[in-house]
Amino acid sequence: MVIGAGHAGLAASHFLSARSIDHVVLERGEVANSWRRERWDSLRLLTPNWQSRLPGQRYEGPDPDGYMTMGEVTQFIGRFAAASRAPVRTGTTVTSLRRTDDGYHVTTDQGDVGCRAVVIASGACNRPAVPPFAAAVPGSVEQLTPFDYRDPAKLPDGGVLVVGASATGVQLAAELQRSGRPVTLSVGEHVRLPRTYRGRDVLWWMDASGVWDQRYDELDDLTRARRLPSPQLVGTPERATLDLNALTAMGVELIGRWAAVRDGRALFSGGLRNMFSLADLKMRRLLDTFDDWAREQGPGDMAEVGPAERFAPTGVPASTRLQIDLASGEFRAIVWATGFRPDYRWLDVPVVDAKGQLRHEGGAVASPGLYALGLPVLRRRKSSFICGIEDDAREVIDHLTRHLAGGL
Ligand SMILES: Cc1cc2nc3c(=O)[nH]c(=O)nc-3n(C[C@H](O)[C@H](O)[C@H](O)COP(=O)(O)OP(=O)(O)OC[C@H]3O[C@@H](n4cnc5c(N)ncnc54)[C@H](O)[C@@H]3O)c2cc1C
């Protein structure tokens, strides 16, 4: 049984079919449901088109360096489902998964099924993560998550406080500022990246230099790697960099990490300078890694790549606010771009840790015959990206095949 018909569940199905293993993919909505229902209108992939690859399917359109719209992603994944003849049962929500003597018992809103093994491909981003102090925000301020947000017109006129400066936060801050609303961005730990480096997409470098292929069991701090925020990137036809300097140039105000709400006032941490220098330092180190790799390739292979670049440090505002009176009317809306988390409320097997994450070893969950796909750094740094699923799914389904054969 495969739970979820996103690209991860469909890739699992592809390899199960290749090994003639009977299976069904259960999907509560439609194929590529998350891309259809849980993303905002202007979103494009931040990975370039040439990097959208699934087992046996590559991007073959006219714009390999462009970035897919949500409609294009849905079609791309839909085409894969059709080509691999995935046995998907749409409109079927799994409400419980229990262990039995010889496998698992799956309860759905369409009936019950027994099976010998399960692949959980229900996604890593099922729910927005919002800090508990959001409950103390005065009712006069509208609160949205990226799941509610579709376009700026849905927000009341007036100031917007965007919380979180990873990919979602920087993209929504830019879009809202362009819509004419004054935007303030609350910045916590973040990953800064230029859109292009030495003339190539920065994700080309991640791919070509092998950084994205680093394996989970070779990383110094796997827990940290799995919790790393998404990089400050956006996919636009101009291939523009969208870091904090770009947002400041647009007129977005930067403030520190939102720490608490007291008596209707939002309290923010200071220390932007330290946070910015850390992100700048980490970016420089990554660029050094790319440069070292390029040098090892020799001049022939790198003929089309430009010279090494270094970018201006993130500008620290002359003064930053540490408090905002939420009842003053300055901000009419808050957008919580504070990350996403998986939802395993239906999972009645004790394999979820205190932080709500699945306990697994490279996708083999801590219960025999139970597997996962599509989670951050599941087997490689690229695991949660579309381009990362082929290698992971092949290896996880290999493991599952050995389990079914009684070899594990
Ligand atoms: C805002 C955003 C932008 C992203 N941008 C990129 C990008 O540019 N490039 C890239 O490669 N990756 C990107 N990703 C990461 C990643 O590709 C997506 O998270 C992707 O959707 C993960 O695929 P998946 O198949 O693991 O999960 P999902 O696509 O979420 O699929 C899981 C499926 O399981 C179903 N499901 C969940 N629970 C149940 C249940 N109980 N019963 C039945 N069905 C269930 C859901 O309906 C869903 O269809 C982005 C993610 C987000 C959130």
mmCIF file of N, CA, C and O in Angstrom, residues 24 40 52 82 89 133 152 199 224 320 329 394 398:
data_model
loop_
_atom_site.group_PDB
_atom_site.id
_atom_site.type_symbol
_atom_site.label_atom_id
_atom_site.label_comp_id
_atom_site.label_asym_id
_atom_site.label_seq_id
_atom_site.Cartn_x
_atom_site.Cartn_y
_atom_site.Cartn_z
ATOM 1 N N VAL A 24 -1.468 -0.653 -4.413
ATOM 2 C CA VAL A 24 -2.458 0.379 -4.692
ATOM 3 C C VAL A 24 -1.930 1.668 -4.084
ATOM 4 O O VAL A 24 -1.258 1.640 -3.048
ATOM 5 N N TRP A 40 0.068 28.885 -3.435
ATOM 6 C CA TRP A 40 -0.508 30.160 -3.854
ATOM 7 C C TRP A 40 -0.400 30.324 -5.374
ATOM 8 O O TRP A 40 0.352 29.614 -6.042
ATOM 9 N N SER A 52 13.554 19.044 -13.231
ATOM 10 C CA SER A 52 12.338 18.289 -12.941
ATOM 11 C C SER A 52 12.431 16.963 -13.677
ATOM 12 O O SER A 52 12.219 16.893 -14.888
ATOM 13 N N ALA A 82 0.096 8.808 -15.463
ATOM 14 C CA ALA A 82 -0.549 8.134 -16.592
ATOM 15 C C ALA A 82 0.446 7.194 -17.274
ATOM 16 O O ALA A 82 0.128 6.027 -17.557
ATOM 17 N N ARG A 89 -6.084 5.183 -6.255
ATOM 18 C CA ARG A 89 -7.480 5.347 -5.848
ATOM 19 C C ARG A 89 -7.625 6.737 -5.275
ATOM 20 O O ARG A 89 -7.207 6.989 -4.138
ATOM 21 N N PHE A 133 2.102 31.398 20.118
ATOM 22 C CA PHE A 133 1.711 32.759 20.546
ATOM 23 C C PHE A 133 0.842 33.475 19.512
ATOM 24 O O PHE A 133 0.339 34.560 19.774
ATOM 25 N N PRO A 152 -2.421 38.766 -3.350
ATOM 26 C CA PRO A 152 -2.506 39.923 -2.440
ATOM 27 C C PRO A 152 -3.924 40.458 -2.282
ATOM 28 O O PRO A 152 -4.268 40.990 -1.225
ATOM 29 N N GLY A 199 27.281 32.484 -13.727
ATOM 30 C CA GLY A 199 26.519 32.348 -14.971
ATOM 31 C C GLY A 199 25.583 31.140 -15.035
ATOM 32 O O GLY A 199 24.865 30.961 -16.014
ATOM 33 N N ARG A 224 20.278 18.368 12.052
ATOM 34 C CA ARG A 224 20.294 19.766 11.616
ATOM 35 C C ARG A 224 20.013 19.874 10.110
ATOM 36 O O ARG A 224 19.237 20.718 9.669
ATOM 37 N N THR A 320 16.454 48.821 14.236
ATOM 38 C CA THR A 320 15.358 47.865 14.015
ATOM 39 C C THR A 320 14.397 47.931 15.194
ATOM 40 O O THR A 320 14.814 48.112 16.340
ATOM 41 N N GLY A 329 -3.272 49.319 14.527
ATOM 42 C CA GLY A 329 -3.851 49.454 13.187
ATOM 43 C C GLY A 329 -2.797 49.525 12.096
ATOM 44 O O GLY A 329 -3.115 49.520 10.910
ATOM 45 N N ARG A 394 14.024 4.106 -5.742
ATOM 46 C CA ARG A 394 14.602 2.830 -6.189
ATOM 47 C C ARG A 394 15.167 2.068 -4.989
ATOM 48 O O ARG A 394 14.894 0.881 -4.790
ATOM 49 N N ASP A 398 13.793 -1.315 -3.229
ATOM 50 C CA ASP A 398 14.701 -2.478 -3.136
ATOM 51 C C ASP A 398 14.609 -3.101 -1.746
ATOM 52 O O ASP A 398 14.508 -4.317 -1.595
#
